[in-house]
Coordinates of C-alpha atoms and ligand atoms in Angstrom, one line a residue:
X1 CA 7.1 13.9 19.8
X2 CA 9.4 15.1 16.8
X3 CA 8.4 18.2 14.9
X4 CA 8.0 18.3 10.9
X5 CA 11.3 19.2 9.7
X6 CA 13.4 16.8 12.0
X7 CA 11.0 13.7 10.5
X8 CA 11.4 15.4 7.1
X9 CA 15.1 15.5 7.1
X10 CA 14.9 11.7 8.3
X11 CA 13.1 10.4 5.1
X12 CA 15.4 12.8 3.0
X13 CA 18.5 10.7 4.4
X14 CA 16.6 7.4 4.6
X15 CA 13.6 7.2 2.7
X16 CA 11.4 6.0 5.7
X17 CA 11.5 6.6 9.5
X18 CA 12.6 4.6 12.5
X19 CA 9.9 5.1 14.8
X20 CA 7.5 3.3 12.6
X21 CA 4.7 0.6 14.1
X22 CA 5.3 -3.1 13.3
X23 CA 3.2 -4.6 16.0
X24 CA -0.7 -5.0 16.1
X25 CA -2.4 -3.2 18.5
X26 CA -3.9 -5.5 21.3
X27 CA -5.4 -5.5 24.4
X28 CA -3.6 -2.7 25.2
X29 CA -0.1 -4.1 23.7
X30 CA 2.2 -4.0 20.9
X31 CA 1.8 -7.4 19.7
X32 CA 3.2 -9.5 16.9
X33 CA 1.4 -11.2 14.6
X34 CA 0.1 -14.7 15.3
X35 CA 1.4 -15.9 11.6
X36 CA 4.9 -14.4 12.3
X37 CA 4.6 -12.7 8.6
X38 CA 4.7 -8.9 7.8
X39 CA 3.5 -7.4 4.5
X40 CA 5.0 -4.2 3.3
X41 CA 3.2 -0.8 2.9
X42 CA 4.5 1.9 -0.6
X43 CA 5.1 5.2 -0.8
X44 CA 2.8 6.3 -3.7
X45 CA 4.7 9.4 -4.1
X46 CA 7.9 7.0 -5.1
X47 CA 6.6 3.6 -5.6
X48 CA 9.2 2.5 -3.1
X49 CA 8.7 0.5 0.1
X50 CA 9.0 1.9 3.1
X51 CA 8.0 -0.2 5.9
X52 CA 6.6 -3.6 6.9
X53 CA 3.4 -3.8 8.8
X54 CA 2.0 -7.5 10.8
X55 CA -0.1 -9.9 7.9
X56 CA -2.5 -10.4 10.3
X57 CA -5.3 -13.5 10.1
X58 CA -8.2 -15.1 12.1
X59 CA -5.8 -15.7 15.6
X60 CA -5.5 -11.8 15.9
X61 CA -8.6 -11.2 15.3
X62 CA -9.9 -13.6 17.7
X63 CA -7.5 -12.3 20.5
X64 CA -8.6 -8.6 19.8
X65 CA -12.2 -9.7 19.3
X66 CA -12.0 -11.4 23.0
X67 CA -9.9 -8.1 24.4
X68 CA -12.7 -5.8 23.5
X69 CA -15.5 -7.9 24.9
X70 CA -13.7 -8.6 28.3
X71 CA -12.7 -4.6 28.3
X72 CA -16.8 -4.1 28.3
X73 CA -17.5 -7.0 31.0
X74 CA -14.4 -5.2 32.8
X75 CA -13.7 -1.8 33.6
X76 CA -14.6 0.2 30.5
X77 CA -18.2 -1.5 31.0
X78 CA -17.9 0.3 34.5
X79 CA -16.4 3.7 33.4
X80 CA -19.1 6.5 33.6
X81 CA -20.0 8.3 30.7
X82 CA -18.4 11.6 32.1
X83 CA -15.1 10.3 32.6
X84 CA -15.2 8.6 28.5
X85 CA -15.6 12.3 28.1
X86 CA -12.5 12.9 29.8
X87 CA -10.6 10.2 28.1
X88 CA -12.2 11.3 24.9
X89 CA -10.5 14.6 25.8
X90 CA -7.4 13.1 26.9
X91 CA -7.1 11.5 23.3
X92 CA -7.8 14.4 21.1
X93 CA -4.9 16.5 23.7
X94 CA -2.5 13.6 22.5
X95 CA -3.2 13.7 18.5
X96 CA -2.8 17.4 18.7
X97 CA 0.8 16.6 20.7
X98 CA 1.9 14.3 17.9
X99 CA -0.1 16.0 14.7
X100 CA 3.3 16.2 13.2
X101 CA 4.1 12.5 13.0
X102 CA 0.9 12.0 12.3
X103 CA 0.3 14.1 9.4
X104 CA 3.9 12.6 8.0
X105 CA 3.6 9.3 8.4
X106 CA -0.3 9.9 6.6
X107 CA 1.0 11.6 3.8
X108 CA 4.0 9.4 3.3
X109 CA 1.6 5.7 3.4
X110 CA -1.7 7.3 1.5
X111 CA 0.7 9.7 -1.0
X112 CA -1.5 12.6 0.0
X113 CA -0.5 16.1 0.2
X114 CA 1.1 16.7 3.8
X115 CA -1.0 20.0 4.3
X116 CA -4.2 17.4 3.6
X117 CA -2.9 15.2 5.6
X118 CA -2.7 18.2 8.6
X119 CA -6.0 19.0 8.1
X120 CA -7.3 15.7 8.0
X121 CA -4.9 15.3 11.8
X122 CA -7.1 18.7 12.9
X123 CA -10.2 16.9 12.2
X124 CA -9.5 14.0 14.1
X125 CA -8.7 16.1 17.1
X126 CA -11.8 18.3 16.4
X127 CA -13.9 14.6 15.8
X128 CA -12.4 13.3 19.6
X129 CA -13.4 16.6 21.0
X130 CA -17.1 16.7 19.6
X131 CA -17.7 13.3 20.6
X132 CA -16.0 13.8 23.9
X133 CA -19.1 16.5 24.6
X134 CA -21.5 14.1 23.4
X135 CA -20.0 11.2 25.8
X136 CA -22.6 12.6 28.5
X137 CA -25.4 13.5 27.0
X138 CA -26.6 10.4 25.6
X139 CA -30.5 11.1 27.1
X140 CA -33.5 8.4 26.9
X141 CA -36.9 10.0 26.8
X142 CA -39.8 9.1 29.0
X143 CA -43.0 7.8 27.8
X144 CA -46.9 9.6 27.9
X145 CA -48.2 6.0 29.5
X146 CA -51.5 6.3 31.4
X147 CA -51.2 6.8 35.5
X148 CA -50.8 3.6 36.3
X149 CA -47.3 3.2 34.8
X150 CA -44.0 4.4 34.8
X151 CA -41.9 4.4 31.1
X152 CA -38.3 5.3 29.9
X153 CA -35.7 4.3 27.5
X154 CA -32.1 3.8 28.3
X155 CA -29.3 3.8 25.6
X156 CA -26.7 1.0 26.0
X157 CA -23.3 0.8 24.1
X158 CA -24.0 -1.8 21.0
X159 CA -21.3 -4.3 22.2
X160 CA -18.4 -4.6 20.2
X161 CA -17.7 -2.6 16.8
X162 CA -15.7 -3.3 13.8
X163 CA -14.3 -0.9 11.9
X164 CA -13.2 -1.3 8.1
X165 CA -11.2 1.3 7.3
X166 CA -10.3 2.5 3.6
X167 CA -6.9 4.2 2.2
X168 CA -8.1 7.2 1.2
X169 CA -8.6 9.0 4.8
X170 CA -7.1 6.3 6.6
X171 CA -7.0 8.2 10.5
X172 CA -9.7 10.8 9.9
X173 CA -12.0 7.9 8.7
X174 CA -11.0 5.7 12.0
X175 CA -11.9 8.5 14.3
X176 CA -15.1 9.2 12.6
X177 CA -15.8 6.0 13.9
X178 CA -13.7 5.3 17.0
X179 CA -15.1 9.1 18.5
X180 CA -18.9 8.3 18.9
X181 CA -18.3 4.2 19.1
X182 CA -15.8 5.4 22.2
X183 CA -18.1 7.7 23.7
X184 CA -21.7 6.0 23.8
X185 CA -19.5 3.0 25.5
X186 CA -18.3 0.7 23.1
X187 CA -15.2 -1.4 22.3
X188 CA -13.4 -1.3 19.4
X189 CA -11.5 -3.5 16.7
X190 CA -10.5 -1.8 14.1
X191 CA -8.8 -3.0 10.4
X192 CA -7.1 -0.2 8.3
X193 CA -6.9 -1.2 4.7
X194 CA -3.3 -2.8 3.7
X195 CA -2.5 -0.1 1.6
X196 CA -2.5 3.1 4.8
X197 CA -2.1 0.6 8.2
X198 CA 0.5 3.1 10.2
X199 CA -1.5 5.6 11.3
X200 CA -4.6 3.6 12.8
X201 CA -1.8 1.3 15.1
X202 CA 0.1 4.9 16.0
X203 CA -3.8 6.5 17.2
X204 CA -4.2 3.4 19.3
X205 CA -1.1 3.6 20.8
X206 CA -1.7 7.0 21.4
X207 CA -5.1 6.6 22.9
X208 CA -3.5 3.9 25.5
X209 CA -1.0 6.2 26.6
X210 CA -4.1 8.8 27.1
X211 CA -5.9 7.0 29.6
X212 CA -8.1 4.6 27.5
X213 CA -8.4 1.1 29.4
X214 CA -6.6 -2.3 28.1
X215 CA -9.0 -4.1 25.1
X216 CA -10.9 -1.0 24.2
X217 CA -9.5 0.2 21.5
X218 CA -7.9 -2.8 19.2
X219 CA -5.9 -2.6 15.6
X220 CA -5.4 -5.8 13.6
X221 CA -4.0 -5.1 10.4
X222 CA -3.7 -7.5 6.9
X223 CA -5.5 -7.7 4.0
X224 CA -9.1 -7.9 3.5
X225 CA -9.5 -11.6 3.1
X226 CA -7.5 -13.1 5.8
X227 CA -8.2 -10.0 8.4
X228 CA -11.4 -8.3 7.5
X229 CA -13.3 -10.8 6.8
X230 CA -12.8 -13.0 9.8
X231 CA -13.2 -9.6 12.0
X232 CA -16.6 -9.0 9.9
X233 CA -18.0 -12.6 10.5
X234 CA -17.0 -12.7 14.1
X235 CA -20.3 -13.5 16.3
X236 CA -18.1 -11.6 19.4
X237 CA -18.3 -8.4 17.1
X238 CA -21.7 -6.6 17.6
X239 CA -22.1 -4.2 15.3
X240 CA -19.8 -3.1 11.8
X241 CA -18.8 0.5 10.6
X242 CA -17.8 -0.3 6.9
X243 CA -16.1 2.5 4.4
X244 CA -15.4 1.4 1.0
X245 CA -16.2 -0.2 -2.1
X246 CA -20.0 -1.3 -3.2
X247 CA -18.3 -5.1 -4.1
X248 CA -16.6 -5.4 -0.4
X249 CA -19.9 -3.5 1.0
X250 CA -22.3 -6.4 0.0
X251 CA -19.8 -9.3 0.9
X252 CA -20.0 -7.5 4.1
X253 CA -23.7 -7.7 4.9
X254 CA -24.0 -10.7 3.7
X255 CA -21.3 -11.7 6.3
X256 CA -23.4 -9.6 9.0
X257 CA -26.7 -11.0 7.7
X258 CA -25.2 -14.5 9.2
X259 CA -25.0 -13.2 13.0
X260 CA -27.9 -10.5 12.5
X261 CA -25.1 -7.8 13.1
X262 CA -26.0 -4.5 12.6
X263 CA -23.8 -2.5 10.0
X264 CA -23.3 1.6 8.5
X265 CA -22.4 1.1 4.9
X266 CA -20.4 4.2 3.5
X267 CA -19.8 3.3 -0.2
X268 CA -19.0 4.9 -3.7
X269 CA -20.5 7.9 -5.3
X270 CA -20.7 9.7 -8.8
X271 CA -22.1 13.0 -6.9
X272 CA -23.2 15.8 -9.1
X273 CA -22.2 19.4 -8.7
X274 CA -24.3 21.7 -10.4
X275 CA -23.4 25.2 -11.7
X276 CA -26.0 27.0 -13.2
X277 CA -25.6 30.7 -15.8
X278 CA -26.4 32.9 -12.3
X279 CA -23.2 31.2 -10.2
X280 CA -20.6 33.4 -8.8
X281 CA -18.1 32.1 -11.7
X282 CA -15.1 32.5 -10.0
X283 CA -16.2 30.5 -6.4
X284 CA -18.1 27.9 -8.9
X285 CA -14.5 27.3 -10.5
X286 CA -12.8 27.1 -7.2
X287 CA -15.6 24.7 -6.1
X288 CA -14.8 22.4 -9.0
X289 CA -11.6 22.3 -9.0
X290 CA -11.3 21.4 -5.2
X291 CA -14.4 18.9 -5.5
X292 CA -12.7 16.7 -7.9
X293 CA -9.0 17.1 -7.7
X294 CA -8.6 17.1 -3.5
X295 CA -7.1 14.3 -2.5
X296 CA -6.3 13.5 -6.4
X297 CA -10.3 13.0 -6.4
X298 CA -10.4 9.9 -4.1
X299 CA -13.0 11.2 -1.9
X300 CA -16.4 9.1 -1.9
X301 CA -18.2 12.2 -1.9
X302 CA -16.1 13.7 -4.7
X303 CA -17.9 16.4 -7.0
X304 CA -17.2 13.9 -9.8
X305 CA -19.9 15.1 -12.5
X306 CA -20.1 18.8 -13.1
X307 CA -23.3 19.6 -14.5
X308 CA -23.1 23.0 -16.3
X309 CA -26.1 24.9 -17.9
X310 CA -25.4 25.1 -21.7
X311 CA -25.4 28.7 -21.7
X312 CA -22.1 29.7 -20.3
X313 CA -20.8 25.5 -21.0
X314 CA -17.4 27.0 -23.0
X315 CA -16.8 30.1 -21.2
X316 CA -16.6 28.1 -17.6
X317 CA -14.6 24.9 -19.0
X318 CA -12.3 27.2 -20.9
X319 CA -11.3 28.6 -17.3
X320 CA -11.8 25.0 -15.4
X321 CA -9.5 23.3 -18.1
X322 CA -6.4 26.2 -17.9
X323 CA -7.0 25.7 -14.5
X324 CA -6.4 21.9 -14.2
X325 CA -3.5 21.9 -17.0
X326 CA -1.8 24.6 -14.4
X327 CA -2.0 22.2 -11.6
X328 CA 1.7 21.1 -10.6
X329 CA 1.5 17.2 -9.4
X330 CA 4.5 16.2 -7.0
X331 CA 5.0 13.8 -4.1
X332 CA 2.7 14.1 -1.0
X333 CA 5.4 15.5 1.3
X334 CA 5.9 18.5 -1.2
X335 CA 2.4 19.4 -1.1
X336 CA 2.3 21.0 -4.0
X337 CA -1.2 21.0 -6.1
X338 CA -2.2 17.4 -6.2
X339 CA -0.4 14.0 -5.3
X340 CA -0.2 10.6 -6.5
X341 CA -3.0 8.2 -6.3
X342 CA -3.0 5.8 -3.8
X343 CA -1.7 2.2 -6.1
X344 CA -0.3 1.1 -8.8
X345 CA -3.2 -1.3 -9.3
X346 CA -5.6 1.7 -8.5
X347 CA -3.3 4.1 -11.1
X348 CA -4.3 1.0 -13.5
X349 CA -7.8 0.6 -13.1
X350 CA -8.3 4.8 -13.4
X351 CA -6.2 4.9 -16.5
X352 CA -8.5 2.2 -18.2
X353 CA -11.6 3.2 -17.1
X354 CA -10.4 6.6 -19.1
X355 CA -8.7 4.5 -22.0
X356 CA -12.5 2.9 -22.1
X357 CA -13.8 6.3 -22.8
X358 CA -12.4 7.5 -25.5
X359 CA -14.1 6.3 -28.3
X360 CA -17.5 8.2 -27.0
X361 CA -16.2 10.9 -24.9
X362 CA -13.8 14.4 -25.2
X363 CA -11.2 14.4 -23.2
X364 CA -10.8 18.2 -22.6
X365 CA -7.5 18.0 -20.8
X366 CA -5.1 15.1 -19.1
X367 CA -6.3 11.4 -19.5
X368 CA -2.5 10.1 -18.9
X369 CA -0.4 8.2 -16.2
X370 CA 2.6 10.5 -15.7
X371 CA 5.8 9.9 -14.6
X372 CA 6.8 13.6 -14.6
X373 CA 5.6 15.1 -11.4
X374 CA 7.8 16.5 -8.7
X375 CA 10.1 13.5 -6.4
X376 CA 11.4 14.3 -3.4
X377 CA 15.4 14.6 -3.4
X378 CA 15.9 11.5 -1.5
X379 CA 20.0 11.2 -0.6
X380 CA 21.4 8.8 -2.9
X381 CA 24.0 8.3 -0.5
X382 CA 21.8 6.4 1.6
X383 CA 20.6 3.9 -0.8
X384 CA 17.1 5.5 -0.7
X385 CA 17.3 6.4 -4.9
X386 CA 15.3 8.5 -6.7
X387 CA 14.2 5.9 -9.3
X388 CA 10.6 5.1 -8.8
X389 CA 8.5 7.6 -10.4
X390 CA 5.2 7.5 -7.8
X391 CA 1.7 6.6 -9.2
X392 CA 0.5 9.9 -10.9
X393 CA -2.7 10.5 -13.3
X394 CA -2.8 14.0 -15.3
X395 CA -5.9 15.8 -13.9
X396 CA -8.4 15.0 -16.2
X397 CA -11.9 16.5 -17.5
X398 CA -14.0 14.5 -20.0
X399 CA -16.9 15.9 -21.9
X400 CA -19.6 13.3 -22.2
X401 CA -22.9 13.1 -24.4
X402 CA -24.1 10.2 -23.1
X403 CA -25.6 9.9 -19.8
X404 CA -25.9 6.4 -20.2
X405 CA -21.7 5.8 -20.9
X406 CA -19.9 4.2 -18.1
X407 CA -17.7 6.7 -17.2
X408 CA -21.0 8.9 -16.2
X409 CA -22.2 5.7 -14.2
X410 CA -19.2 4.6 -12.4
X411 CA -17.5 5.9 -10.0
X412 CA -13.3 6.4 -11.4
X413 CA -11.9 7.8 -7.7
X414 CA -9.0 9.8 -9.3
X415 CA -8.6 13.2 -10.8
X416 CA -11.1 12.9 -13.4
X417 CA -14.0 15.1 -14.0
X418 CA -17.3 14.4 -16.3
X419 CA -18.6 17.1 -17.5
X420 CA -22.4 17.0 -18.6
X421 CA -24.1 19.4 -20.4
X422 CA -27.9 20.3 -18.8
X423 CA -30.4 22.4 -21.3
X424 CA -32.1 24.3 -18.2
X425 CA -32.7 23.5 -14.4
X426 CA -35.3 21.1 -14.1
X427 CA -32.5 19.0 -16.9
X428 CA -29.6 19.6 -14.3
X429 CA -32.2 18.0 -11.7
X430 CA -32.6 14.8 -13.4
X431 CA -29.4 14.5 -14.7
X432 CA -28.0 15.2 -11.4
X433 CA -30.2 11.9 -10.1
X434 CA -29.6 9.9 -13.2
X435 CA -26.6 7.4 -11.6
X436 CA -27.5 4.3 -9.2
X437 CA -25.1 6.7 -6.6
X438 CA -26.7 9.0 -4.4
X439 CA -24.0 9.7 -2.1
X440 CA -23.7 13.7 -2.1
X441 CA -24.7 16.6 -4.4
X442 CA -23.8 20.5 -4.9
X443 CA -24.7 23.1 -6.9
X444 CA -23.8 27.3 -7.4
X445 CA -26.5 29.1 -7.8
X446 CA -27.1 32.9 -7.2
X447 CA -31.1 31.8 -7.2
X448 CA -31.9 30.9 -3.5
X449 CA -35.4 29.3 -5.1
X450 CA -33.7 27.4 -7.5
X451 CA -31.0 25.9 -4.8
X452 CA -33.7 25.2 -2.6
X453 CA -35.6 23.2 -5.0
X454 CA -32.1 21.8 -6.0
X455 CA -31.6 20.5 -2.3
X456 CA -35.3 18.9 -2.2
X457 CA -35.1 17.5 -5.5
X458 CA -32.1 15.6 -5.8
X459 CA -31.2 12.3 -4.3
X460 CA -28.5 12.6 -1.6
X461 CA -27.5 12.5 2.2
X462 CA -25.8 15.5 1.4
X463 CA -26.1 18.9 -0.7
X464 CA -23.7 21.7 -1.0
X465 CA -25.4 24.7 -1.9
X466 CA -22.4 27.5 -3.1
X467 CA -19.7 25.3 -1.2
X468 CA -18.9 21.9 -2.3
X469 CA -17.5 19.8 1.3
X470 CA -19.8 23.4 3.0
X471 CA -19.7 21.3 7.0
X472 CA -17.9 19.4 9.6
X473 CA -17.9 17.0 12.3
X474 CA -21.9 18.9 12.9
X475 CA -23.0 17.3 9.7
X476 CA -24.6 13.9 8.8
X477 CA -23.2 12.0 6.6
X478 CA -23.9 9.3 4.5
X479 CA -25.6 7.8 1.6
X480 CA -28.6 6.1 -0.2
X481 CA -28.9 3.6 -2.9
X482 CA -25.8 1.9 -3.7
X483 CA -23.7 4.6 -1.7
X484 CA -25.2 3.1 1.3
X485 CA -27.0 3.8 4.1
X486 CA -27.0 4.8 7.6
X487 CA -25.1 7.9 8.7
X488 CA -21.6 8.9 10.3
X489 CA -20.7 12.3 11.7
X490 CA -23.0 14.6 13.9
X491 CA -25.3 13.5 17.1
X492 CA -26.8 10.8 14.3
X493 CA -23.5 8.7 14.3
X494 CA -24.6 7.9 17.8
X495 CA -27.1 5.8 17.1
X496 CA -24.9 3.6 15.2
X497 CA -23.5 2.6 18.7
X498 CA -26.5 2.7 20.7
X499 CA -29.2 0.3 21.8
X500 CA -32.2 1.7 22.8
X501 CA -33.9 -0.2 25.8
X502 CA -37.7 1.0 26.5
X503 CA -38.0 0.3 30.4
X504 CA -41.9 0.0 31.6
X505 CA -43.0 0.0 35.1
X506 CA -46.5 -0.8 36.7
X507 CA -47.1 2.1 39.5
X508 CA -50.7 2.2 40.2
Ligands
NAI601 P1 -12.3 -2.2 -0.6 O1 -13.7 -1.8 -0.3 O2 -12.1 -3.6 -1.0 O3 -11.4 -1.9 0.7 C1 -11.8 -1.2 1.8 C2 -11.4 -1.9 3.1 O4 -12.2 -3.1 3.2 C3 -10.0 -2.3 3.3 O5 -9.6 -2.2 4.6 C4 -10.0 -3.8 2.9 O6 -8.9 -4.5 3.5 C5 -11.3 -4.2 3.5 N1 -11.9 -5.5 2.9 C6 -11.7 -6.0 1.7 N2 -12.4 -7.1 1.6 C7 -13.0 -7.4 2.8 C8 -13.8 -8.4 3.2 N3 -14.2 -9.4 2.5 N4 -14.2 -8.4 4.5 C9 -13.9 -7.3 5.3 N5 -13.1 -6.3 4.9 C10 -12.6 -6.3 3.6 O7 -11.8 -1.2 -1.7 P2 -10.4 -1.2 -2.6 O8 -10.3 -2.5 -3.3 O9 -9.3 -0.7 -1.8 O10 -10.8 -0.1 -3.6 C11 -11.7 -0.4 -4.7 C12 -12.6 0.7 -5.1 O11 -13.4 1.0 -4.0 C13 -11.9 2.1 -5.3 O12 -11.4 2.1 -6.6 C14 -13.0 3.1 -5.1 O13 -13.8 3.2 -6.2 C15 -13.7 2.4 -3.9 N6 -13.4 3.0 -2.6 C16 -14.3 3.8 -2.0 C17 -14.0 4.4 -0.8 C18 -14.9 5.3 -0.2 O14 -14.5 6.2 0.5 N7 -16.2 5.2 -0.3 C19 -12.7 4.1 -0.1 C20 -11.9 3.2 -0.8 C21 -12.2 2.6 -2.0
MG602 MG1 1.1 2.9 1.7

């Protein structure tokens, strides 16, 4: 392991770090990729390249596809569920060991602040160690059948799982997965998105080293078309674990429909967050700020409509906008404020969709690419430069009229807030459930009847009542409508990797 400051000091001097992965993950072994081509992965923070990761296609997936299903015919199909606790265990002892490279190396492929990326390295270990106490607990239930007969379920592992990992949370969103699919039994092939590869083939590698068997645990990386969508389509891959967009989402189950594979969808949102004229101001305004402009606002389940009650509408965006315009925007590994987006394709598409808006809509505050955020001091001796600028957006907040206008509808995943004004609760209410989304929702309320009814009324897998992201590894999560269904997190996520077999014997 190598602590903060020594990795730090190395991508001062070089701009990248040595120990990087540039294998696949397979069957237990570094491998290289069948095509003998790597693609390379950017900095968002500098727009420069930093490292080149395997271009993976069909051949790799087949191998790891095979490596996972001869795992579960093999030993991990024989490991009891007490000692995938202890491996479970094992793992989460390992991440904490190398948190520092992790969080690094996260930071430095997603652009996201490093103390995000720390938490987000806390939650994985908290996410192996939840699951690790779950590993073992997996119960059937017993049927009330008459005398004569004897009745009981049985949960088996699902088979095989694929896992389609996004850029925003690349490790955090792999464990999410990896921790329950791991612990009711299952194997693993996972495929991180080709913008954030490193981390998922360094937790692999880790988990190996911690005990977990040959096959289990597979990493192909490459780009969607030539990687994911074999992996997807493959009739060795039993069941699908799918973050992302609504487009790849339904090219997905279509591609599941073919085998009959089962499949969590966790997709976009537009979630609402509420603040009604009774909300502790000054915890609303924190809640805001951090629902929308964490992560630079690419969170699915970002508070990305505030819905304020008209009464106090200027006094609170008067304090939300000096708030935003005070927020300092530098590199990920400065962690200052807020970071750079994750692309320069995705910096593209946010600063249209807000160009778009223009014409119908007040821009309060932001609204602009920027290239004059924070860099990091990279030693110009080394040939690193300091050129690039990164992929920064101005934190943004839009006033909208319409509740019809597409930047109400459609989901931006940057730093931009839409703000809507609501005459009186039951308006917030239906405004709140006026977008095809219905991902997660908050609301700040001093009125314990009116959050209540908030909660009840509105369409959501989750709702914050006075603390937008308010849970943890304990709670659900997931979405309905075009944010998706099924659910991740919690004792729920274990069904996702469980068959249920109902057992019936004749006694009398
Ligand atoms: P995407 O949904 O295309 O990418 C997510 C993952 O799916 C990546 O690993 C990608 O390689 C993989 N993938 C793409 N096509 C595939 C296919 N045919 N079969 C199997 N896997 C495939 O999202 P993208 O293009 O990176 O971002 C587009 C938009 O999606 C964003 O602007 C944002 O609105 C939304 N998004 C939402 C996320 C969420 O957390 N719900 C995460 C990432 C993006
Ligand atoms: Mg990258």
């Amino acid at each position: 392991m190598t602590d903060k400051n020594t990795l730090l000091a190395e991508i001062n001097q070089t701009g990248t770090l040595k120990s990087l992965p540039r294998w696949q993950f397979i069957n237990g072994k570094k491998q290289a990729p069948h095509s003998g081509r790597f693609l390379e992965t950017i900095d968002p923070g500098s727009g420069r390249v930093f490292a080149e990761f395997p271009d993976g296609d069909a051949a790799d997936v087949d191998a790891a596809v095979a490596a996972a299903n001869a795992s579960l015919q093999g030993v991990w199909g024989r490991t009891s569920p007490a000692e995938r606790s202890r491996i479970l265990l094992a793992i989460a002892a390992m991440v904490r060991e190398h948190a520092d490279e992790l969080a690094v190396v996260e930071s430095l492929d997603a652009g996201k602040r490093l103390s995000e990326a720390e938490w987000d390295i806390r939650s994985v270990v908290r996410t192996l160690e939840y699951y690790a106490g779950a590993a073992d607990k997996l119960h059937g239930i017993s049927f009330p059948l008459s005398s004569d007969y004897s009745g009981h379920t049985v949960l088996e592992p699902a088979g095989v799982s694929a896992q389609i990992i996004p850029w925003n949370y690349p490790i955090s969103t792999l464990a999410r997965g990896i921790a329950p699919a791991l612990a009711a039994g299952c194997a693993v092939v996972a495929k991180p998105a080709e913008q954030t590869p490193l981390t998922a083939l360094m937790l692999a590698d880790l988990a190996h080293r911690a005990g977990l068997p040959d096959g289990v645990f597979n990493v192909v990386t490459g780009t969607g078309a030539k990687t994911g969508a074999p992996l997807v389509s493959h009739p060795g891959i039993h069941q699908i674990t799918f973050t992302g967009s609504v487009a790849t989402g339904q090219r997905i189950m279509q591609a599941a429909a073919e085998n009959i594979t089962r499949l969590v969808l966790e997709l976009g949102g537009k979630s609402p967050l509420v603040v009604l004229k009774d909300a502790a101001m000054d915890s609303a305004l924190n809640g805001v700020m951090g629902a929308i402009f964490e992560n630079a606002g690419q969170i699915c389940s970002a508070g990305s409509r505030l819905i304020i009650e008209s009464s106090i509408r200027d006094q609170f965006l008067d304090r939300l906008v000096a708030r935003a315009r005070g927020l300092k925007l530098g590199h990920g590994l400065l962690s200052l404020d807020m970071g750079p987006v994750n692309s320069a394709a995705h910096l593209s598409k946010i600063a249209a969709m807000v160009d778009e808006s223009r014409r119908k809509n007040t821009i309060l505050c932001g609204g602009k690419v920027t290239d004059s955020a924070a860099q990091i001091d990279y030693d110009s001796r080394q040939g690193a430069g300091k050129n690039s600028k990164g992929y920064f957006f101005e934190p943004t907040i839009i006033l909208a009229p319409d509740a019809s206008d597409a930047i109400v509808q459609e989901e931006i995943f940057g730093p931009v807030l839409v703000v809507q004004e609501a005459q009186d609760f039951d308006h917030a209410v239906k405004l709140a459930n006026g977008t095809n989304f219905a991902l997660a929702a908050g609301i700040y309320s001093a009125d314990s009847r009116k959050t209540h009814q908030f909660a009840r009324q509105v369409d959501a897998g989750q709702v914050y009542v006075n603390e937008y992201f308010a849970g943890g590894i304990e709670t659900p999560f997931g979405g309905n409508r075009r944010s998706g269904f099924g659910r991740e997190k919690g004792m729920e996520a274990l069904q996702n990797y469980c068959k249920i077999k109902s057992i019936v014997t004749r006694i009398g």
